[in-house]
Short mmCIF file of C-alpha atoms and ligand atoms in Angstrom, two decimals:
data_model
loop_
_atom_site.label_atom_id
_atom_site.label_comp_id
_atom_site.label_asym_id
_atom_site.label_seq_id
_atom_site.Cartn_x
_atom_site.Cartn_y
_atom_site.Cartn_z
CA MET A 1136 0.00 0.00 0.00
CA ASP A 1137 2.96 2.32 0.38
CA TRP A 1138 6.65 2.40 -0.38
CA ASN A 1139 9.07 1.45 2.35
CA ASP A 1140 12.74 2.39 2.35
CA ARG A 1141 13.96 -1.17 1.91
CA ASP A 1142 11.89 -1.69 -1.27
CA LYS A 1143 13.07 1.64 -2.65
CA ARG A 1144 16.70 0.72 -2.02
CA CYS A 1145 16.26 -2.71 -3.67
CA ILE A 1146 14.71 -1.20 -6.79
CA GLU A 1147 17.29 1.56 -7.07
CA ALA A 1148 20.14 -0.94 -6.64
CA ALA A 1149 18.72 -3.18 -9.36
CA LEU A 1150 18.44 -0.28 -11.83
CA PRO A 1151 21.48 1.92 -11.11
CA ASP A 1152 21.36 3.72 -14.48
CA LEU A 1153 17.80 4.97 -14.13
CA ALA A 1154 16.48 8.01 -12.31
CA ILE A 1155 13.48 6.69 -10.40
CA GLU A 1156 10.77 8.84 -8.91
CA PHE A 1157 8.56 7.05 -6.38
CA LEU A 1158 4.97 8.23 -6.32
CA SER A 1159 2.33 7.46 -3.71
CA PRO A 1160 -1.29 7.61 -4.79
CA PRO A 1161 -3.74 9.43 -2.53
CA LEU A 1162 -5.00 6.28 -0.81
CA SER A 1163 -8.08 7.97 0.63
CA VAL A 1164 -9.49 8.10 -2.92
CA LEU A 1165 -9.42 4.28 -3.02
CA GLU A 1166 -11.20 3.76 0.28
CA GLY A 1167 -14.39 1.71 0.12
CA LEU A 1168 -13.87 0.46 -3.44
CA SER A 1169 -14.75 -3.20 -3.87
CA HIS A 1170 -12.66 -6.06 -5.22
CA LYS A 1171 -12.38 -9.82 -4.86
CA ALA A 1172 -10.35 -11.03 -1.88
CA MET A 1173 -7.32 -11.89 -4.02
CA LEU A 1174 -6.78 -8.27 -5.07
CA SER A 1175 -5.72 -5.21 -3.10
CA PRO A 1176 -7.20 -1.69 -3.32
CA MET A 1177 -3.94 -0.82 -5.08
CA ALA A 1178 -5.37 -2.52 -8.17
CA TYR A 1179 -7.25 0.74 -8.65
CA ALA A 1180 -4.10 2.87 -8.46
CA ARG A 1181 -3.51 2.66 -12.23
CA ILE A 1182 -6.71 4.61 -12.73
CA LEU A 1183 -5.20 7.52 -10.76
CA MET A 1184 -1.92 7.55 -12.65
CA ALA A 1185 -2.90 9.99 -15.39
CA GLU A 1186 -3.37 12.54 -12.61
CA LEU A 1187 -0.01 11.73 -10.98
CA VAL A 1188 2.28 11.41 -13.99
CA ASP A 1189 3.46 14.58 -15.64
CA SER A 1190 3.43 13.29 -19.22
CA ASP A 1191 1.15 13.07 -22.26
CA ARG A 1192 1.36 9.29 -22.27
CA PHE A 1193 2.61 6.54 -19.99
CA LEU A 1194 3.00 2.79 -20.03
CA TYR A 1195 1.56 0.95 -17.03
CA LEU A 1196 2.87 -2.58 -16.32
CA ASP A 1197 1.84 -4.96 -13.55
CA ILE A 1198 4.49 -6.13 -11.10
CA ASP A 1199 3.93 -9.80 -12.13
CA MET A 1200 5.35 -9.41 -15.61
CA ILE A 1201 8.62 -10.12 -17.41
CA VAL A 1202 9.41 -7.71 -20.23
CA ARG A 1203 11.27 -9.73 -22.87
CA SER A 1204 11.63 -7.26 -25.71
CA ASP A 1205 12.18 -3.57 -26.30
CA VAL A 1206 9.01 -1.64 -25.56
CA ALA A 1207 9.99 1.21 -27.93
CA GLU A 1208 7.72 -0.28 -30.61
CA LEU A 1209 4.83 -0.47 -28.19
CA TRP A 1210 5.50 3.06 -26.99
CA ALA A 1211 5.33 4.33 -30.60
CA THR A 1212 1.76 3.03 -31.08
CA GLU A 1213 -0.41 5.70 -32.68
CA LEU A 1214 -3.26 6.34 -30.24
CA GLY A 1215 -5.19 9.11 -32.00
CA SER A 1216 -8.11 10.03 -29.77
CA SER A 1217 -8.19 6.59 -28.03
CA PRO A 1218 -7.79 7.00 -24.27
CA ALA A 1219 -5.62 3.86 -24.05
CA ALA A 1220 -4.30 0.74 -25.79
CA ALA A 1221 -4.28 -2.74 -24.21
CA VAL A 1222 -4.47 -6.46 -24.93
CA PHE A 1223 -7.82 -8.22 -25.06
CA HIS A 1224 -8.14 -11.99 -24.70
CA ASP A 1225 -11.40 -13.51 -25.95
CA ASP A 1226 -12.69 -9.95 -26.17
CA LYS A 1227 -11.97 -9.32 -22.46
CA LEU A 1228 -9.61 -6.59 -21.38
CA ASN A 1229 -6.55 -7.47 -19.37
CA SER A 1230 -5.52 -4.31 -17.50
CA GLY A 1231 -2.05 -5.59 -16.54
CA LEU A 1232 -0.59 -3.59 -19.42
CA LEU A 1233 -2.03 -0.22 -20.38
CA LEU A 1234 -0.55 2.31 -22.76
CA VAL A 1235 -2.42 5.39 -21.60
CA ASN A 1236 -3.09 8.52 -23.62
CA ALA A 1237 -2.85 10.63 -20.47
CA ARG A 1238 -3.73 13.91 -22.17
CA VAL A 1239 -7.05 12.51 -23.46
CA TRP A 1240 -7.61 10.68 -20.14
CA ARG A 1241 -7.28 13.94 -18.20
CA GLU A 1242 -9.31 16.00 -20.68
CA ARG A 1243 -12.20 13.56 -20.37
CA GLU A 1244 -11.82 13.26 -16.59
CA LEU A 1245 -11.74 9.47 -16.88
CA THR A 1246 -10.23 8.94 -13.42
CA ALA A 1247 -13.33 10.40 -11.78
CA GLN A 1248 -15.71 8.66 -14.19
CA ILE A 1249 -14.18 5.20 -13.78
CA LEU A 1250 -13.95 5.45 -9.97
CA GLU A 1251 -17.56 6.58 -9.88
CA TRP A 1252 -18.58 3.54 -11.94
CA ALA A 1253 -16.67 1.31 -9.49
CA ARG A 1254 -18.42 2.88 -6.49
CA VAL A 1255 -21.85 2.28 -8.00
CA HIS A 1256 -21.30 -1.21 -9.47
CA ARG A 1257 -18.92 -2.74 -6.89
CA PRO A 1258 -17.07 -4.96 -9.40
CA ARG A 1259 -15.26 -8.13 -8.37
CA GLU A 1260 -12.60 -7.57 -11.01
CA ALA A 1261 -11.87 -4.09 -9.63
CA ASP A 1262 -10.03 -1.71 -11.97
CA GLN A 1263 -10.19 -4.07 -14.94
CA GLU A 1264 -13.96 -4.40 -14.95
CA SER A 1265 -14.41 -0.67 -14.31
CA ILE A 1266 -12.06 0.45 -17.10
CA GLU A 1267 -13.67 -1.97 -19.54
CA ALA A 1268 -17.18 -0.82 -18.64
CA VAL A 1269 -16.45 2.88 -19.13
CA ILE A 1270 -14.04 2.95 -22.09
CA GLY A 1271 -13.77 -0.69 -23.28
CA PRO A 1272 -14.95 -0.16 -26.88
CA GLU A 1273 -12.62 2.83 -27.30
CA ILE A 1274 -9.47 1.03 -26.15
CA GLN A 1275 -7.14 0.22 -29.00
CA ARG A 1276 -6.38 -3.51 -29.29
CA LEU A 1277 -2.69 -4.47 -29.10
CA ASP A 1278 -0.92 -7.58 -30.39
CA PRO A 1279 -1.56 -10.25 -27.69
CA ARG A 1280 2.15 -11.06 -27.51
CA TRP A 1281 2.53 -7.83 -25.48
CA ASN A 1282 0.57 -9.39 -22.64
CA ARG A 1283 0.88 -13.18 -22.73
CA LEU A 1284 -1.20 -14.60 -19.91
CA VAL A 1285 0.49 -17.38 -17.96
CA ASP A 1286 -1.47 -19.47 -15.50
CA PRO A 1287 -1.08 -23.24 -15.01
CA PHE A 1288 -4.84 -23.88 -15.17
CA TRP A 1289 -6.70 -21.33 -17.30
CA SER A 1290 -4.00 -21.13 -19.97
CA ALA A 1291 -2.84 -24.76 -19.64
CA GLN A 1292 -3.49 -25.58 -23.29
CA ALA A 1293 -1.57 -22.56 -24.61
CA LEU A 1294 1.35 -23.19 -22.25
CA ALA A 1295 1.86 -26.60 -23.83
CA THR A 1296 2.98 -24.90 -27.08
CA PRO A 1297 6.64 -23.78 -26.86
CA GLN A 1298 5.99 -20.75 -29.14
CA TYR A 1299 3.61 -19.33 -26.56
CA ARG A 1300 6.57 -18.49 -24.35
CA GLU A 1301 9.20 -18.14 -27.07
CA ASN A 1302 7.52 -15.37 -29.04
CA ALA A 1303 6.00 -13.57 -26.06
CA ARG A 1304 7.10 -9.96 -25.76
CA ILE A 1305 5.81 -9.65 -22.22
CA LEU A 1306 4.91 -12.58 -19.95
CA HIS A 1307 2.19 -11.94 -17.39
CA PHE A 1308 1.71 -14.33 -14.48
CA ILE A 1309 -2.00 -13.98 -13.78
CA THR A 1310 -4.10 -15.39 -10.89
CA GLY A 1311 -2.47 -16.52 -7.64
CA PHE A 1312 -0.26 -19.19 -9.19
CA LYS A 1313 2.99 -17.26 -9.45
CA PRO A 1314 6.49 -18.61 -10.08
CA TRP A 1315 7.54 -17.42 -6.59
CA ASN A 1316 4.85 -19.26 -4.66
CA LEU A 1317 2.93 -22.53 -4.88
CA GLY A 1318 2.55 -21.78 -8.61
CA ARG A 1319 6.11 -23.00 -9.19
CA TRP A 1320 4.90 -26.59 -8.71
CA PHE A 1321 2.34 -26.23 -11.49
CA LEU A 1322 4.21 -24.11 -14.03
CA SER A 1323 6.78 -25.61 -16.36
CA LYS A 1324 10.42 -25.13 -15.41
CA ALA A 1325 11.13 -22.74 -18.28
CA TYR A 1326 8.74 -20.15 -16.83
CA VAL A 1327 9.96 -20.51 -13.27
CA ASP A 1328 13.63 -20.34 -14.31
CA GLU A 1329 13.01 -17.23 -16.38
CA TRP A 1330 11.31 -15.51 -13.45
CA ARG A 1331 14.16 -16.42 -11.10
CA ARG A 1332 16.76 -15.05 -13.50
CA PHE A 1333 15.10 -11.63 -13.60
CA ARG A 1334 14.01 -11.45 -10.00
CA LYS A 1335 17.34 -12.27 -8.41
CA PRO A 1336 19.13 -8.97 -9.11
CA THR A 1337 16.27 -7.03 -7.48
CA GLY A 1338 16.84 -8.69 -4.08
CA LEU A 1339 13.20 -7.95 -3.24
CA PRO A 1340 11.98 -10.05 -0.30
CA VAL A 1341 8.95 -12.31 -0.29
CA ILE A 1342 6.08 -10.82 1.73
CA TRP A 1343 4.89 -13.90 3.61
CA ALA A 1344 1.68 -12.42 4.99
CA TYR A 1345 0.57 -11.81 1.41
CA GLU A 1346 1.77 -15.21 0.18
CA ILE A 1347 -0.21 -17.02 2.88
CA LYS A 1348 -3.34 -15.17 1.80
CA THR A 1349 -2.57 -16.16 -1.79
CA LEU A 1350 -1.99 -19.77 -0.74
CA LEU A 1351 -5.43 -19.95 0.90
CA TRP A 1352 -7.00 -18.54 -2.25
CA GLN A 1353 -5.12 -21.10 -4.35
CA ILE A 1354 -6.29 -24.00 -2.22
CA GLN A 1355 -9.86 -22.77 -2.59
CA MET A 1356 -9.35 -22.47 -6.38
CA LEU A 1357 -7.94 -26.02 -6.63
CA PHE A 1358 -10.80 -27.33 -4.54
CA ARG A 1359 -13.33 -25.68 -6.86
CA LEU A 1360 -11.60 -27.14 -9.91
CA TRP A 1361 -11.65 -30.55 -8.27
CA LEU A 1362 -15.41 -30.21 -7.51
CA LYS A 1363 -16.11 -29.41 -11.16
CA ARG A 1364 -14.61 -32.73 -12.30
MN1 MN B 264 -0.98 -9.06 -12.94
#
């Protein structure tokens, strides 16, 4: 929910050549917004970013991603009057990657509109459902390789094809099955090894309180899958 000095130091040490500015969203704005137990109110923070970032456009990326190719090409996407560009899977938005046309977003006061929608509709899928409901049809569709969803159960079939990982530009570990928790026992070694290789230099610690919560959610998920059989 907020930056601590240790996390800041880890991130700065991992990226010594970059000037990093740490921003804290006004958390009071997120109070009372609904989401499923797995998520945190911080899921909504991306909706506030156009108001925090001093730029005409920005690229938002989830923390559970591995960027495997130069994002310059993605950055150069022509947005026109679209408020954002993102990847859709089966016609459903995934908000883990958003290229935001911040100028248009601010002009249209989308932060206020989307948060208002969330307050009224109380979505389970938090920011993602809210963004899709308000501006879904206007969001420009990006090549799905920019946000390859990786989950041992929902994307099991796709994961069996080597090209799925090989030609991915960004890998996105969705749901609670992550390479750093119980998910490592269900994901193939190639995914887990790749995560380890990139994570190591950051030295970021595992937050056990959060992982235990995730573990309980995973057990519930597995149980539900087992019931369906
Ligand atoms: Mn994610």
